[in-house]
Amino acid sequence: MARAVAVRETEVVPEADRLEGFPHPRETEELHGHQGAEEELCRSLHAGQVHHGWLLTGQPGIGKATLAYRFAKCLLAAPQERRVDRGSLAVPDDCQASRQVRVLSHPGLLVLRRPYDHKTKRFLTSIPVDEVRRLRAFLAHRASQGSWRVVIVDAADDLNVNAANALLKSLEEPPQRMVFLLVSSEPGRLLNTIRSRCRRLDLGALDTPTLMAAATQAFAAGEVDPPAEEVSQRLAQLAQGSVRRFIGLHSAGGIEMHEKIGVFLGHLPGVSWPSVHDLAESLGAAAASERYTLYHELLFDELAQIIKAAATGGGEGSRRALAQRLIAPHRLASWASLWETLVREEAETRALNLDRKAFILGTLQRIEAAARP
């Protein structure tokens, strides 16, 4: 028993928001894009009017967490190390606050996120109330005179009901010089009372040049060979402004995955079921979690574009032709309903650790059934 505890205490704990082999957002010194959001945070600090709660929203992988940690480093740094009067939250890489935040050792920083279960070797599906209760001990320690304390919740979407209510109490009565930074890809899932107590900064998708610059930096930091120029352009189209998705697609063979989805949809209602079973076997494996997620993102994005083309008569040529062949006007509503159902059930499958192979097979079977005349 003692040996098991010792192993657990020395074991490197995975992080749900880290792409394997690449720097974590707190280890990233450059922020690509989002200049307006950074300048707003700078103005608030420079004017001495920092709101106690900030809600950083936007699609996954665009730099929300990077901005949160960047602001945390700036708040926790010595005043002479800041450059907020010049519209930048950057502080020296070698300053004490920056070094401590990178390794999560700063006494003025608390990060709340989904814990890792050493027994099951999985992350919990939500942030439990016990995680948020760590705030009590954090708040019990007085900060030194004039110092800030920062709480980062990443992602706030993962808070369960009890955890959200516990966090709300701290947001309602925040201590002086305490800042809460809530990272959210789906702010609609948060309690209205949490949203109302935060200033909201909406971060948009990165444009292609900014996306490419961010990806290039990430590949260099991870010592990974970047894709060729032509491949990068294809990845940028599929990534939809998300650096995380760009990197994930490159690592998981996203272009080939997208092409297979195109073949499957293009041959509907005909289906090669042996190929489908091979796909489900491959993506349903525990080690294929990232590929499983990316596959469904690509599949659902493509379905959404086809349904949109059927509804509007627009869209790219081959996609428009496929929409006209598969989706008659009187069946448009049923296809839209199917898309919504599949997206919801896929999220539930991941959250509840359900049988992924069975979900893949069921999903493609329902799409095939919908495509029948």
XYZ file of C-alpha atoms in Angstrom, residues 26-258:
233
model
C 1.144 28.353 -19.498
C 4.511 27.515 -21.125
C 3.713 29.551 -24.238
C 5.226 33.023 -24.187
C 3.744 34.405 -27.408
C 0.066 35.192 -27.923
C -0.998 35.083 -31.559
C -3.987 37.270 -32.371
C -6.495 38.651 -29.846
C -4.763 42.022 -29.641
C -8.004 43.779 -28.713
C -8.627 41.454 -25.754
C -5.047 41.833 -24.555
C -5.254 45.609 -24.771
C -8.495 45.650 -22.764
C -6.841 43.664 -19.979
C -3.833 45.994 -20.125
C -6.020 49.086 -19.833
C -7.832 47.699 -16.810
C -4.575 46.911 -14.996
C -2.893 50.183 -15.981
C -5.919 52.141 -14.715
C -6.093 50.145 -11.481
C -9.612 48.975 -12.335
C -9.204 45.233 -12.818
C -12.564 43.477 -12.634
C -12.592 40.505 -10.271
C -14.034 38.084 -12.851
C -13.234 37.618 -16.543
C -14.902 35.142 -18.897
C -12.671 34.299 -21.878
C -14.801 32.695 -24.576
C -14.272 31.261 -28.042
C -13.878 27.966 -29.872
C -11.315 25.445 -28.561
C -7.660 25.880 -29.422
C -7.499 29.578 -30.318
C -5.489 30.852 -27.329
C -7.977 31.457 -24.498
C -5.883 29.591 -21.922
C -2.703 31.176 -23.262
C -4.245 34.608 -22.691
C -5.401 33.608 -19.188
C -1.924 32.457 -18.138
C -0.355 35.483 -19.824
C -2.571 37.790 -17.752
C -1.824 35.762 -14.609
C 1.935 36.135 -15.139
C 1.504 39.876 -15.620
C -0.624 40.309 -12.484
C 1.779 38.246 -10.366
C 4.923 39.926 -11.699
C 6.554 42.906 -10.024
C 5.150 46.261 -11.258
C 8.488 47.238 -12.819
C 8.388 44.066 -14.945
C 5.079 44.945 -16.621
C 4.539 46.727 -19.936
C 0.794 47.256 -19.774
C 1.215 50.949 -20.592
C 2.374 49.778 -24.038
C -0.571 47.434 -24.561
C 1.273 44.198 -23.797
C 0.816 41.666 -20.994
C 4.247 40.171 -21.681
C 6.715 39.962 -18.806
C 10.329 38.733 -18.954
C 10.571 34.968 -19.449
C 13.090 34.712 -16.631
C 11.189 36.763 -14.053
C 10.171 34.887 -10.916
C 6.426 35.044 -11.587
C 6.806 33.708 -15.125
C 9.035 30.839 -14.008
C 6.706 29.878 -11.160
C 3.533 30.025 -13.254
C 5.110 27.765 -15.875
C 5.568 25.023 -13.268
C 2.406 25.857 -11.257
C 4.405 26.694 -8.126
C 3.378 30.328 -7.607
C 1.584 30.708 -4.250
C -0.664 33.367 -5.746
C -2.056 31.114 -8.500
C -4.709 28.410 -8.233
C -5.780 26.390 -11.286
C -9.071 24.466 -11.181
C -9.534 21.757 -13.819
C -10.674 18.172 -14.275
C -8.622 15.926 -11.951
C -6.884 12.771 -13.108
C -7.962 9.471 -11.547
C -4.863 7.318 -11.024
C -6.941 4.171 -10.532
C -8.889 4.334 -13.773
C -6.132 6.177 -15.676
C -8.755 8.634 -16.899
C -9.676 12.235 -16.269
C -12.892 12.847 -14.403
C -15.675 13.887 -16.751
C -16.297 17.130 -14.843
C -14.746 19.437 -12.268
C -16.159 18.202 -8.935
C -17.048 20.366 -5.963
C -14.025 19.039 -4.031
C -11.765 20.648 -6.620
C -13.441 24.032 -6.155
C -13.230 23.654 -2.370
C -9.477 24.075 -2.746
C -10.397 27.744 -2.913
C -10.941 27.760 0.853
C -7.311 27.056 1.677
C -6.168 29.380 -1.102
C -8.287 32.238 0.239
C -7.219 31.538 3.818
C -3.641 32.555 3.037
C -3.269 36.311 2.945
C -1.418 37.730 -0.014
C 1.511 40.019 0.717
C 0.785 43.739 0.692
C -0.292 44.893 -2.750
C -0.007 41.449 -4.359
C -2.603 39.854 -6.611
C -4.026 36.376 -6.406
C -5.342 34.609 -9.506
C -7.723 31.679 -9.994
C -7.886 30.090 -13.459
C -10.799 27.743 -14.219
C -10.032 25.748 -17.354
C -12.525 24.909 -18.586
C -15.415 26.490 -16.736
C -17.722 24.444 -18.988
C -16.569 21.346 -17.068
C -17.886 22.501 -13.678
C -20.606 20.222 -12.343
C -23.632 21.819 -10.685
C -22.283 21.720 -7.138
C -18.875 22.979 -8.225
C -20.455 25.840 -10.175
C -22.497 26.891 -7.149
C -19.411 26.750 -4.917
C -17.480 28.933 -7.361
C -20.392 31.359 -7.558
C -20.124 32.072 -3.831
C -16.537 33.253 -4.280
C -17.472 35.319 -7.335
C -20.260 37.000 -5.370
C -17.964 38.059 -2.522
C -14.444 38.226 -3.962
C -11.549 39.218 -1.707
C -9.587 42.320 -2.625
C -6.997 41.957 -5.377
C -8.374 38.569 -6.402
C -8.984 37.837 -10.091
C -10.946 34.885 -11.497
C -10.190 33.914 -15.111
C -12.799 31.519 -16.533
C -11.947 29.819 -19.827
C -15.021 28.693 -21.773
C -15.765 27.275 -25.212
C -19.479 26.945 -24.435
C -20.475 29.883 -22.209
C -24.142 29.002 -22.642
C -23.556 26.003 -20.367
C -22.540 28.237 -17.452
C -24.915 29.482 -14.785
C -26.435 32.833 -15.709
C -25.317 34.133 -12.329
C -21.696 33.206 -13.081
C -21.813 34.904 -16.476
C -23.384 38.033 -15.005
C -20.554 38.447 -12.497
C -17.806 38.349 -15.109
C -16.656 40.714 -17.806
C -16.738 38.811 -21.054
C -13.979 38.790 -23.654
C -14.983 36.982 -26.856
C -11.978 35.658 -28.760
C -12.427 34.940 -32.454
C -10.972 32.245 -34.698
C -7.468 33.005 -35.969
C -7.064 34.142 -39.554
C -4.885 31.947 -41.762
C -1.582 33.913 -41.477
C -1.929 34.135 -37.681
C -2.888 30.464 -37.460
C 0.149 29.453 -39.508
C 2.462 31.591 -37.352
C 1.076 30.068 -34.154
C 1.381 26.534 -35.534
C 4.952 27.177 -36.697
C 5.878 28.344 -33.201
C 4.241 25.285 -31.627
C 6.046 22.865 -33.946
C 9.371 24.571 -33.204
C 8.771 24.486 -29.443
C 7.791 20.817 -29.611
C 10.774 20.044 -31.854
C 8.405 18.572 -34.418
C 8.970 18.862 -38.158
C 6.295 21.159 -39.603
C 4.162 20.000 -42.533
C 5.000 21.038 -46.071
C 3.465 24.263 -47.372
C 0.760 22.552 -49.440
C -0.192 20.316 -46.517
C -0.259 23.326 -44.185
C -2.742 25.082 -46.445
C -5.033 22.027 -46.396
C -4.720 21.759 -42.620
C -5.503 25.446 -42.208
C -8.749 24.987 -44.148
C -9.781 22.094 -41.915
C -8.595 23.722 -38.671
C -11.116 26.592 -38.895
C -8.904 29.040 -37.024
C -7.872 26.678 -34.195
C -4.178 26.036 -33.530
C -4.974 23.009 -31.402
C -7.039 21.500 -34.185
C -4.330 22.282 -36.769
C -1.730 20.434 -34.688
C -4.107 17.591 -33.862
C -5.044 17.100 -37.499
C -1.394 16.986 -38.514
C -0.520 14.503 -35.765
C -3.543 12.283 -36.418
C -3.428 12.192 -40.209
C -6.357 14.570 -40.490
C -6.180 15.097 -44.241
C -6.448 11.363 -44.929
C -9.232 11.151 -42.346
C -11.136 13.939 -44.096
